[in-house]
GROMACS .gro file of N, CA and C in nm:
model
  519
    1MET      N    1   1.335   0.283   0.769
    1MET     CA    2   1.204   0.246   0.716
    1MET      C    3   1.132   0.151   0.813
    2PHE      N    4   1.207   0.058   0.874
    2PHE     CA    5   1.148  -0.034   0.971
    2PHE      C    6   1.088   0.043   1.089
    3VAL      N    7   1.164   0.138   1.141
    3VAL     CA    8   1.118   0.217   1.255
    3VAL      C    9   0.992   0.295   1.218
    4GLU      N   10   0.988   0.348   1.096
    4GLU     CA   11   0.871   0.424   1.052
    4GLU      C   12   0.748   0.335   1.040
    5LEU      N   13   0.765   0.217   0.982
    5LEU     CA   14   0.652   0.126   0.965
    5LEU      C   15   0.600   0.070   1.097
    6PHE      N   16   0.691   0.039   1.187
    6PHE     CA   17   0.651  -0.022   1.314
    6PHE      C   18   0.627   0.080   1.424
    7GLY      N   19   0.661   0.205   1.400
    7GLY     CA   20   0.646   0.306   1.505
    7GLY      C   21   0.748   0.286   1.616
    8GLY      N   22   0.864   0.233   1.581
    8GLY     CA   23   0.969   0.207   1.679
    8GLY      C   24   1.037   0.075   1.647
    9GLY      N   25   1.116   0.026   1.739
    9GLY     CA   26   1.185  -0.100   1.720
    9GLY      C   27   1.318  -0.081   1.648
   10LYS      N   28   1.373  -0.191   1.599
   10LYS     CA   29   1.503  -0.188   1.534
   10LYS      C   30   1.515  -0.307   1.441
   11ALA      N   31   1.585  -0.291   1.329
   11ALA     CA   32   1.609  -0.401   1.235
   11ALA      C   33   1.750  -0.388   1.178
   12ASN      N   34   1.805  -0.503   1.140
   12ASN     CA   35   1.940  -0.504   1.085
   12ASN      C   36   1.953  -0.620   0.988
   13LEU      N   37   2.043  -0.605   0.891
   13LEU     CA   38   2.077  -0.711   0.797
   13LEU      C   39   2.218  -0.758   0.831
   14VAL      N   40   2.237  -0.888   0.838
   14VAL     CA   41   2.367  -0.945   0.871
   14VAL      C   42   2.403  -1.047   0.763
   15LEU      N   43   2.528  -1.041   0.714
   15LEU     CA   44   2.573  -1.141   0.618
   15LEU      C   45   2.583  -1.278   0.685
   16ALA      N   46   2.533  -1.381   0.619
   16ALA     CA   47   2.541  -1.516   0.675
   16ALA      C   48   2.684  -1.568   0.670
   17ASP      N   49   2.760  -1.527   0.568
   17ASP     CA   50   2.899  -1.569   0.553
   17ASP      C   51   2.982  -1.446   0.516
   18GLU      N   52   3.042  -1.383   0.617
   18GLU     CA   53   3.117  -1.260   0.594
   18GLU      C   54   3.243  -1.281   0.510
   19SER      N   55   3.293  -1.404   0.501
   19SER     CA   56   3.414  -1.430   0.423
   19SER      C   57   3.386  -1.426   0.272
   20ASP      N   58   3.260  -1.442   0.232
   20ASP     CA   59   3.224  -1.439   0.089
   20ASP      C   60   3.099  -1.351   0.071
   21PRO      N   61   3.117  -1.218   0.081
   21PRO     CA   62   3.000  -1.129   0.079
   21PRO      C   63   2.920  -1.130  -0.051
   22LEU      N   64   2.985  -1.162  -0.165
   22LEU     CA   65   2.912  -1.161  -0.292
   22LEU      C   66   2.820  -1.281  -0.309
   23GLU      N   67   2.850  -1.391  -0.243
   23GLU     CA   68   2.769  -1.512  -0.253
   23GLU      C   69   2.692  -1.543  -0.125
   24SER      N   70   2.713  -1.464  -0.023
   24SER     CA   71   2.652  -1.489   0.107
   24SER      C   72   2.504  -1.454   0.106
   25GLY      N   73   2.429  -1.527   0.184
   25GLY     CA   74   2.291  -1.491   0.209
   25GLY      C   75   2.286  -1.383   0.316
   26ILE      N   76   2.168  -1.334   0.345
   26ILE     CA   77   2.154  -1.236   0.453
   26ILE      C   78   2.058  -1.287   0.558
   27GLU      N   79   2.082  -1.250   0.679
   27GLU     CA   80   1.993  -1.281   0.790
   27GLU      C   81   1.926  -1.150   0.830
   28VAL      N   82   1.796  -1.150   0.838
   28VAL     CA   83   1.721  -1.032   0.880
   28VAL      C   84   1.693  -1.045   1.028
   29ILE      N   85   1.744  -0.952   1.106
   29ILE     CA   86   1.721  -0.950   1.250
   29ILE      C   87   1.627  -0.832   1.278
   30ALA      N   88   1.517  -0.858   1.346
   30ALA     CA   89   1.417  -0.753   1.370
   30ALA      C   90   1.372  -0.754   1.515
   31ARG      N   91   1.346  -0.635   1.565
   31ARG     CA   92   1.290  -0.620   1.699
   31ARG      C   93   1.177  -0.519   1.693
   32PRO      N   94   1.054  -0.567   1.668
   32PRO     CA   95   0.939  -0.476   1.673
   32PRO      C   96   0.926  -0.417   1.813
   33PRO      N   97   0.861  -0.302   1.828
   33PRO     CA   98   0.846  -0.240   1.960
   33PRO      C   99   0.786  -0.337   2.062
   34GLY      N  100   0.848  -0.344   2.177
   34GLY     CA  101   0.798  -0.429   2.285
   34GLY      C  102   0.837  -0.575   2.276
   35LYS      N  103   0.922  -0.612   2.180
   35LYS     CA  104   0.965  -0.751   2.166
   35LYS      C  105   1.116  -0.758   2.175
   36GLN      N  106   1.167  -0.879   2.197
   36GLN     CA  107   1.311  -0.899   2.201
   36GLN      C  108   1.366  -0.918   2.060
   37LEU      N  109   1.494  -0.890   2.044
   37LEU     CA  110   1.562  -0.906   1.917
   37LEU      C  111   1.555  -1.052   1.875
   38GLN      N  112   1.509  -1.079   1.751
   38GLN     CA  113   1.495  -1.217   1.706
   38GLN      C  114   1.504  -1.226   1.555
   39SER      N  115   1.529  -1.346   1.507
   39SER     CA  116   1.533  -1.371   1.363
   39SER      C  117   1.393  -1.351   1.305
   40ILE      N  118   1.387  -1.314   1.180
   40ILE     CA  119   1.258  -1.290   1.114
   40ILE      C  120   1.172  -1.416   1.113
   41THR      N  121   1.234  -1.533   1.117
   41THR     CA  122   1.158  -1.658   1.115
   41THR      C  123   1.073  -1.676   1.240
   42LEU      N  124   1.103  -1.604   1.347
   42LEU     CA  125   1.029  -1.616   1.473
   42LEU      C  126   0.918  -1.512   1.487
   43LEU      N  127   0.901  -1.426   1.388
   43LEU     CA  128   0.798  -1.323   1.394
   43LEU      C  129   0.664  -1.376   1.345
   44SER      N  130   0.556  -1.305   1.377
   44SER     CA  131   0.423  -1.342   1.326
   44SER      C  132   0.417  -1.312   1.176
   45GLY      N  133   0.313  -1.361   1.111
   45GLY     CA  134   0.296  -1.339   0.967
   45GLY      C  135   0.290  -1.191   0.931
   46GLY      N  136   0.216  -1.113   1.009
   46GLY     CA  137   0.206  -0.970   0.985
   46GLY      C  138   0.338  -0.899   1.007
   47GLU      N  139   0.411  -0.940   1.113
   47GLU     CA  140   0.542  -0.879   1.141
   47GLU      C  141   0.643  -0.914   1.032
   48LYS      N  142   0.639  -1.036   0.983
   48LYS     CA  143   0.726  -1.076   0.872
   48LYS      C  144   0.697  -0.991   0.749
   49THR      N  145   0.570  -0.974   0.719
   49THR     CA  146   0.530  -0.895   0.602
   49THR      C  147   0.575  -0.751   0.616
   50MET      N  148   0.551  -0.691   0.732
   50MET     CA  149   0.591  -0.552   0.752
   50MET      C  150   0.743  -0.537   0.746
   51THR      N  151   0.817  -0.636   0.794
   51THR     CA  152   0.963  -0.633   0.786
   51THR      C  153   1.007  -0.641   0.640
   52ALA      N  154   0.940  -0.727   0.562
   52ALA     CA  155   0.971  -0.738   0.418
   52ALA      C  156   0.936  -0.608   0.346
   53VAL      N  157   0.824  -0.546   0.382
   53VAL     CA  158   0.785  -0.418   0.323
   53VAL      C  159   0.891  -0.312   0.355
   54ALA      N  160   0.939  -0.311   0.479
   54ALA     CA  161   1.042  -0.215   0.518
   54ALA      C  162   1.168  -0.235   0.436
   55LEU      N  163   1.209  -0.360   0.416
   55LEU     CA  164   1.327  -0.388   0.334
   55LEU      C  165   1.305  -0.347   0.189
   56LEU      N  166   1.190  -0.382   0.133
   56LEU     CA  167   1.159  -0.346  -0.006
   56LEU      C  168   1.164  -0.194  -0.026
   57PHE      N  169   1.098  -0.119   0.061
   57PHE     CA  170   1.095   0.026   0.043
   57PHE      C  171   1.227   0.093   0.082
   58ALA      N  172   1.304   0.031   0.168
   58ALA     CA  173   1.440   0.083   0.195
   58ALA      C  174   1.524   0.071   0.069
   59ILE      N  175   1.511  -0.040  -0.002
   59ILE     CA  176   1.581  -0.057  -0.130
   59ILE      C  177   1.531   0.046  -0.230
   60TYR      N  178   1.401   0.069  -0.234
   60TYR     CA  179   1.343   0.169  -0.326
   60TYR      C  180   1.394   0.310  -0.295
   61MET      N  181   1.426   0.337  -0.170
   61MET     CA  182   1.479   0.468  -0.135
   61MET      C  183   1.616   0.490  -0.199
   62VAL      N  184   1.692   0.382  -0.215
   62VAL     CA  185   1.825   0.391  -0.275
   62VAL      C  186   1.817   0.381  -0.426
   63LYS      N  187   1.740   0.287  -0.477
   63LYS     CA  188   1.733   0.263  -0.622
   63LYS      C  189   1.589   0.227  -0.660
   64PRO      N  190   1.505   0.325  -0.690
   64PRO     CA  191   1.366   0.294  -0.726
   64PRO      C  192   1.359   0.224  -0.862
   65SER      N  193   1.260   0.139  -0.875
   65SER     CA  194   1.233   0.068  -0.999
   65SER      C  195   1.119   0.139  -1.072
   66PRO      N  196   1.111   0.130  -1.205
   66PRO     CA  197   1.000   0.196  -1.275
   66PRO      C  198   0.863   0.137  -1.242
   67PHE      N  199   0.860   0.007  -1.207
   67PHE     CA  200   0.734  -0.053  -1.165
   67PHE      C  201   0.760  -0.166  -1.066
   68CYS      N  202   0.656  -0.201  -0.993
   68CYS     CA  203   0.666  -0.305  -0.890
   68CYS      C  204   0.533  -0.377  -0.883
   69VAL      N  205   0.538  -0.511  -0.875
   69VAL     CA  206   0.418  -0.592  -0.859
   69VAL      C  207   0.416  -0.647  -0.717
   70LEU      N  208   0.310  -0.618  -0.645
   70LEU     CA  209   0.292  -0.667  -0.508
   70LEU      C  210   0.169  -0.757  -0.506
   71ASP      N  211   0.189  -0.885  -0.483
   71ASP     CA  212   0.081  -0.983  -0.489
   71ASP      C  213   0.036  -1.020  -0.348
   72GLU      N  214  -0.082  -0.974  -0.310
   72GLU     CA  215  -0.143  -1.005  -0.180
   72GLU      C  216  -0.049  -0.978  -0.063
   73MET      N  217   0.035  -0.876  -0.077
   73MET     CA  218   0.129  -0.843   0.029
   73MET      C  219   0.057  -0.801   0.157
   74ASP      N  220  -0.061  -0.743   0.144
   74ASP     CA  221  -0.133  -0.694   0.260
   74ASP      C  222  -0.223  -0.799   0.325
   75ALA      N  223  -0.228  -0.920   0.270
   75ALA     CA  224  -0.320  -1.024   0.321
   75ALA      C  225  -0.299  -1.056   0.470
   76PRO      N  226  -0.175  -1.072   0.519
   76PRO     CA  227  -0.160  -1.107   0.661
   76PRO      C  228  -0.163  -0.988   0.756
   77LEU      N  229  -0.188  -0.868   0.705
   77LEU     CA  230  -0.182  -0.748   0.789
   77LEU      C  231  -0.315  -0.718   0.854
   78ASP      N  232  -0.310  -0.663   0.976
   78ASP     CA  233  -0.430  -0.615   1.042
   78ASP      C  234  -0.458  -0.472   0.993
   79GLU      N  235  -0.568  -0.416   1.038
   79GLU     CA  236  -0.614  -0.285   0.988
   79GLU      C  237  -0.511  -0.174   1.007
   80SER      N  238  -0.450  -0.165   1.124
   80SER     CA  239  -0.354  -0.056   1.148
   80SER      C  240  -0.229  -0.074   1.063
   81ASN      N  241  -0.184  -0.198   1.043
   81ASN     CA  242  -0.067  -0.221   0.958
   81ASN      C  243  -0.099  -0.196   0.811
   82ILE      N  244  -0.221  -0.223   0.769
   82ILE     CA  245  -0.260  -0.192   0.631
   82ILE      C  246  -0.253  -0.042   0.609
   83MET      N  247  -0.298   0.036   0.707
   83MET     CA  248  -0.293   0.182   0.692
   83MET      C  249  -0.148   0.229   0.682
   84ARG      N  250  -0.058   0.172   0.761
   84ARG     CA  251   0.084   0.208   0.751
   84ARG      C  252   0.141   0.169   0.616
   85PHE      N  253   0.107   0.049   0.569
   85PHE     CA  254   0.152   0.001   0.439
   85PHE      C  255   0.106   0.096   0.328
   86VAL      N  256  -0.020   0.134   0.331
   86VAL     CA  257  -0.075   0.221   0.227
   86VAL      C  258  -0.010   0.360   0.231
   87LYS      N  259   0.016   0.412   0.350
   87LYS     CA  260   0.081   0.543   0.362
   87LYS      C  261   0.222   0.539   0.303
   88ILE      N  262   0.296   0.431   0.330
   88ILE     CA  263   0.430   0.418   0.273
   88ILE      C  264   0.421   0.401   0.122
   89LEU      N  265   0.326   0.324   0.076
   89LEU     CA  266   0.307   0.304  -0.068
   89LEU      C  267   0.277   0.437  -0.137
   90ASP      N  268   0.196   0.520  -0.073
   90ASP     CA  269   0.162   0.652  -0.128
   90ASP      C  270   0.286   0.739  -0.149
   91ARG      N  271   0.387   0.723  -0.064
   91ARG     CA  272   0.509   0.803  -0.076
   91ARG      C  273   0.588   0.767  -0.201
   92PHE      N  274   0.573   0.645  -0.252
   92PHE     CA  275   0.656   0.599  -0.362
   92PHE      C  276   0.585   0.599  -0.498
   93VAL      N  277   0.456   0.630  -0.503
   93VAL     CA  278   0.383   0.624  -0.630
   93VAL      C  279   0.427   0.731  -0.729
   94SER      N  280   0.493   0.836  -0.682
   94SER     CA  281   0.542   0.937  -0.776
   94SER      C  282   0.670   0.890  -0.846
   95GLN      N  283   0.740   0.792  -0.789
   95GLN     CA  284   0.864   0.741  -0.846
   95GLN      C  285   0.843   0.614  -0.928
   96SER      N  286   0.748   0.531  -0.888
   96SER     CA  287   0.728   0.400  -0.948
   96SER      C  288   0.580   0.375  -0.970
   97GLN      N  289   0.551   0.288  -1.063
   97GLN     CA  290   0.414   0.244  -1.086
   97GLN      C  291   0.396   0.111  -1.015
   98PHE      N  292   0.293   0.100  -0.933
   98PHE     CA  293   0.270  -0.020  -0.855
   98PHE      C  294   0.148  -0.094  -0.907
   99VAL      N  295   0.163  -0.222  -0.929
   99VAL     CA  296   0.053  -0.312  -0.959
   99VAL      C  297   0.032  -0.392  -0.831
  100VAL      N  298  -0.079  -0.368  -0.766
  100VAL     CA  299  -0.106  -0.432  -0.637
  100VAL      C  300  -0.223  -0.528  -0.653
  101ILE      N  301  -0.197  -0.654  -0.631
  101ILE     CA  302  -0.301  -0.755  -0.635
  101ILE      C  303  -0.349  -0.772  -0.492
  102THR      N  304  -0.477  -0.745  -0.469
  102THR     CA  305  -0.529  -0.744  -0.332
  102THR      C  306  -0.679  -0.766  -0.332
  103HIS      N  307  -0.729  -0.804  -0.217
  103HIS     CA  308  -0.872  -0.811  -0.191
  103HIS      C  309  -0.910  -0.714  -0.079
  104ASN      N  310  -0.812  -0.642  -0.027
  104ASN     CA  311  -0.837  -0.554   0.087
  104ASN      C  312  -0.898  -0.422   0.042
  105LYS      N  313  -1.011  -0.387   0.100
  105LYS     CA  314  -1.083  -0.266   0.059
  105LYS      C  315  -1.005  -0.139   0.087
  106ARG      N  316  -0.925  -0.135   0.193
  106ARG     CA  317  -0.845  -0.015   0.224
  106ARG      C  318  -0.736   0.005   0.119
  107THR      N  319  -0.673  -0.103   0.078
  107THR     CA  320  -0.570  -0.093  -0.024
  107THR      C  321  -0.634  -0.055  -0.158
  108ILE      N  322  -0.745  -0.116  -0.191
  108ILE     CA  323  -0.816  -0.086  -0.316
  108ILE      C  324  -0.859   0.060  -0.320
  109SER      N  325  -0.899   0.115  -0.205
  109SER     CA  326  -0.949   0.253  -0.202
  109SER      C  327  -0.843   0.355  -0.241
  110ARG      N  328  -0.717   0.318  -0.239
  110ARG     CA  329  -0.610   0.411  -0.275
  110ARG      C  330  -0.568   0.397  -0.421
  111ALA      N  331  -0.634   0.312  -0.496
  111ALA     CA  332  -0.596   0.286  -0.635
  111ALA      C  333  -0.638   0.400  -0.728
  112ASP      N  334  -0.564   0.414  -0.836
  112ASP     CA  335  -0.601   0.507  -0.943
  112ASP      C  336  -0.679   0.433  -1.051
  113VAL      N  337  -0.648   0.306  -1.071
  113VAL     CA  338  -0.715   0.221  -1.168
  113VAL      C  339  -0.742   0.087  -1.101
  114LEU      N  340  -0.859   0.032  -1.126
  114LEU     CA  341  -0.897  -0.095  -1.066
  114LEU      C  342  -0.933  -0.192  -1.178
  115TYR      N  343  -0.873  -0.310  -1.175
  115TYR     CA  344  -0.904  -0.415  -1.271
  115TYR      C  345  -0.958  -0.535  -1.194
  116GLY      N  346  -1.053  -0.601  -1.254
  116GLY     CA  347  -1.109  -0.721  -1.192
  116GLY      C  348  -1.157  -0.816  -1.298
  117VAL      N  349  -1.189  -0.935  -1.255
  117VAL     CA  350  -1.241  -1.037  -1.345
  117VAL      C  351  -1.380  -1.075  -1.296
  118THR      N  352  -1.474  -1.080  -1.388
  118THR     CA  353  -1.610  -1.117  -1.353
  118THR      C  354  -1.655  -1.230  -1.445
  119MET      N  355  -1.756  -1.302  -1.402
  119MET     CA  356  -1.810  -1.410  -1.483
  119MET      C  357  -1.960  -1.391  -1.492
  120GLU      N  358  -2.003  -1.306  -1.586
  120GLU     CA  359  -2.145  -1.278  -1.603
  120GLU      C  360  -2.217  -1.400  -1.658
  121GLU      N  361  -2.149  -1.474  -1.741
  121GLU     CA  362  -2.205  -1.595  -1.801
  121GLU      C  363  -2.118  -1.712  -1.756
  122HIS      N  364  -2.176  -1.821  -1.714
  122HIS     CA  365  -2.101  -1.935  -1.662
  122HIS      C  366  -1.994  -1.980  -1.761
  123GLY      N  367  -1.869  -1.984  -1.712
  123GLY     CA  368  -1.757  -2.030  -1.794
  123GLY      C  369  -1.694  -1.925  -1.881
  124VAL      N  370  -1.746  -1.801  -1.879
  124VAL     CA  371  -1.691  -1.694  -1.962
  124VAL      C  372  -1.641  -1.582  -1.871
  125SER      N  373  -1.510  -1.569  -1.859
  125SER     CA  374  -1.451  -1.463  -1.777
  125SER      C  375  -1.440  -1.336  -1.857
  126LYS      N  376  -1.457  -1.226  -1.790
  126LYS     CA  377  -1.452  -1.095  -1.855
  126LYS      C  378  -1.369  -1.001  -1.769
  127LEU      N  379  -1.275  -0.931  -1.830
  127LEU     CA  380  -1.192  -0.835  -1.759
  127LEU      C  381  -1.266  -0.701  -1.755
  128VAL      N  382  -1.271  -0.641  -1.635
  128VAL     CA  383  -1.339  -0.513  -1.615
  128VAL      C  384  -1.237  -0.416  -1.557
  129GLY      N  385  -1.236  -0.293  -1.606
  129GLY     CA  386  -1.146  -0.191  -1.555
  129GLY      C  387  -1.220  -0.063  -1.524
  130VAL      N  388  -1.177   0.004  -1.418
  130VAL     CA  389  -1.235   0.133  -1.379
  130VAL      C  390  -1.119   0.227  -1.349
  131LYS      N  391  -1.121   0.345  -1.411
  131LYS     CA  392  -1.020   0.445  -1.382
  131LYS      C  393  -1.083   0.550  -1.292
  132PHE      N  394  -1.024   0.570  -1.174
  132PHE     CA  395  -1.077   0.668  -1.079
  132PHE      C  396  -1.023   0.806  -1.113
  133ALA      N  397  -1.109   0.907  -1.100
  133ALA     CA  398  -1.067   1.045  -1.123
  133ALA      C  399  -1.139   1.134  -1.023
  134GLN      N  400  -1.076   1.243  -0.987
  134GLN     CA  401  -1.137   1.340  -0.897
  134GLN      C  402  -1.239   1.423  -0.974
  135ARG      N  403  -1.346   1.461  -0.908
  135ARG     CA  404  -1.445   1.549  -0.968
  135ARG      C  405  -1.389   1.690  -0.977
  136GLU      N  406  -1.444   1.768  -1.069
  136GLU     CA  407  -1.402   1.908  -1.078
  136GLU      C  408  -1.447   1.981  -0.952
  137ASN      N  409  -1.377   2.092  -0.919
  137ASN     CA  410  -1.415   2.165  -0.798
  137ASN      C  411  -1.547   2.238  -0.818
  138SER      N  412  -1.607   2.285  -0.710
  138SER     CA  413  -1.742   2.345  -0.713
  138SER      C  414  -1.749   2.467  -0.801
  139ALA      N  415  -1.643   2.549  -0.807
  139ALA     CA  416  -1.647   2.670  -0.888
  139ALA      C  417  -1.660   2.634  -1.036
  140ASN      N  418  -1.584   2.537  -1.082
  140ASN     CA  419  -1.594   2.496  -1.221
  140ASN      C  420  -1.726   2.427  -1.249
  141ARG      N  421  -1.778   2.352  -1.154
  141ARG     CA  422  -1.904   2.282  -1.174
  141ARG      C  423  -2.020   2.381  -1.182
  142ALA      N  424  -2.011   2.496  -1.114
  142ALA     CA  425  -2.119   2.596  -1.121
  142ALA      C  426  -2.136   2.645  -1.264
  143ASP      N  427  -2.026   2.663  -1.336
  143ASP     CA  428  -2.034   2.706  -1.475
  143ASP      C  429  -2.100   2.599  -1.561
  144ILE      N  430  -2.071   2.475  -1.534
  144ILE     CA  431  -2.125   2.367  -1.616
  144ILE      C  432  -2.272   2.346  -1.588
  145ILE      N  433  -2.309   2.346  -1.460
  145ILE     CA  434  -2.446   2.316  -1.422
  145ILE      C  435  -2.535   2.439  -1.434
  146GLY      N  436  -2.477   2.559  -1.417
  146GLY     CA  437  -2.554   2.681  -1.429
  146GLY      C  438  -2.614   2.729  -1.300
  147THR      N  439  -2.569   2.677  -1.187
  147THR     CA  440  -2.617   2.725  -1.058
  147THR      C  441  -2.499   2.775  -0.977
  148ALA      N  442  -2.527   2.863  -0.883
  148ALA     CA  443  -2.421   2.923  -0.804
  148ALA      C  444  -2.360   2.826  -0.703
  149ASN      N  445  -2.443   2.746  -0.638
  149ASN     CA  446  -2.395   2.653  -0.535
  149ASN      C  447  -2.449   2.512  -0.560
  150PRO      N  448  -2.394   2.442  -0.657
  150PRO     CA  449  -2.445   2.307  -0.682
  150PRO      C  450  -2.407   2.212  -0.569
  151THR      N  451  -2.488   2.112  -0.549
  151THR     CA  452  -2.456   2.010  -0.450
  151THR      C  453  -2.348   1.921  -0.507
  152PRO      N  454  -2.233   1.910  -0.439
  152PRO     CA  455  -2.125   1.828  -0.494
  152PRO      C  456  -2.166   1.681  -0.500
  153VAL      N  457  -2.135   1.619  -0.613
  153VAL     CA  458  -2.162   1.477  -0.632
  153VAL      C  459  -2.031   1.403  -0.616
  154PRO      N  460  -2.024   1.307  -0.524
  154PRO     CA  461  -1.897   1.236  -0.505
  154PRO      C  462  -1.864   1.150  -0.626
  155SER      N  463  -1.734   1.141  -0.657
  155SER     CA  464  -1.690   1.052  -0.763
  155SER      C  465  -1.702   0.908  -0.715
  156ILE      N  466  -1.686   0.814  -0.807
  156ILE     CA  467  -1.688   0.673  -0.769
  156ILE      C  468  -1.578   0.646  -0.668
  157ALA      N  469  -1.460   0.704  -0.692
  157ALA     CA  470  -1.347   0.684  -0.601
  157ALA      C  471  -1.380   0.735  -0.461
  158GLU      N  472  -1.440   0.853  -0.454
  158GLU     CA  473  -1.476   0.910  -0.324
  158GLU      C  474  -1.582   0.823  -0.256
  159SER      N  475  -1.673   0.766  -0.333
  159SER     CA  476  -1.776   0.679  -0.277
  159SER      C  477  -1.717   0.557  -0.211
  160PHE      N  478  -1.605   0.509  -0.265
  160PHE     CA  479  -1.539   0.392  -0.209
  160PHE      C  480  -1.430   0.431  -0.110
  161GLY      N  481  -1.423   0.558  -0.070
  161GLY     CA  482  -1.330   0.599   0.034
  161GLY      C  483  -1.197   0.652  -0.015
  162LYS      N  484  -1.180   0.677  -0.148
  162LYS     CA  485  -1.052   0.730  -0.197
  162LYS      C  486  -1.051   0.880  -0.174
  163ASN      N  487  -0.985   0.920  -0.070
  163ASN     CA  488  -0.964   1.061  -0.042
  163ASN      C  489  -0.837   1.073   0.040
  164ASP      N  490  -0.799   1.195   0.073
  164ASP     CA  491  -0.673   1.216   0.144
  164ASP      C  492  -0.674   1.158   0.284
  165GLU      N  493  -0.791   1.148   0.347
  165GLU     CA  494  -0.798   1.099   0.484
  165GLU      C  495  -0.910   0.996   0.495
  166LEU      N  496  -0.875   0.871   0.515
  166LEU     CA  497  -0.974   0.767   0.530
  166LEU      C  498  -1.045   0.782   0.664
  167HIS      N  499  -1.167   0.731   0.671
  167HIS     CA  500  -1.246   0.742   0.792
  167HIS      C  501  -1.173   0.686   0.913
  168SER      N  502  -1.105   0.575   0.896
  168SER     CA  503  -1.035   0.513   1.010
  168SER      C  504  -0.915   0.593   1.058
  169GLU      N  505  -0.870   0.691   0.977
  169GLU     CA  506  -0.756   0.772   1.017
  169GLU      C  507  -0.798   0.904   1.083
  170ARG      N  508  -0.925   0.937   1.077
  170ARG     CA  509  -0.970   1.064   1.134
  170ARG      C  510  -0.963   1.060   1.285
  171LYS      N  511  -0.919   1.172   1.341
  171LYS     CA  512  -0.911   1.185   1.486
  171LYS      C  513  -1.048   1.219   1.542
  172ALA      N  514  -1.083   1.158   1.652
  172ALA     CA  515  -1.211   1.188   1.717
  172ALA      C  516  -1.204   1.324   1.781
  173GLY      N  517  -1.316   1.397   1.774
  173GLY     CA  518  -1.320   1.525   1.844
  173GLY      C  519  -1.322   1.633   1.751
   0.00000   0.00000   0.00000
């Protein structure tokens, strides 16, 4: 999972006290591509986060949980790492339900449901929810609208970039 997220490199888990494996802590050793092997404490914030994501999803590969809460996990990530994070997250949504607390527009664009808090009136918070859904295909819409070739209207999700291929992932040419 580490190699997939980083596009190379190497990671390993080492017991801190091999004589007592049930009570021992673990040391995470990581080597992102182009760097020397080092303890996770010496990595940048984004590299630490991606290493933690790799460990989390490696565990999910062995024993998935019915749900998972990720709180601002993508905050220290740059744009390319956010795209890798979201792609890995997409692989696991069929097994688990994820509650992702984020402010990142790329992560939000992959959501099925969006919840937020607004304050329309000073001192009064209000919870707002939006469920994203795909629009019906053009053939079905022709029956509803009564025209042969209706102009497709993007859904709210599509307007905010929720589709199979985000603009930043498209290849030039």
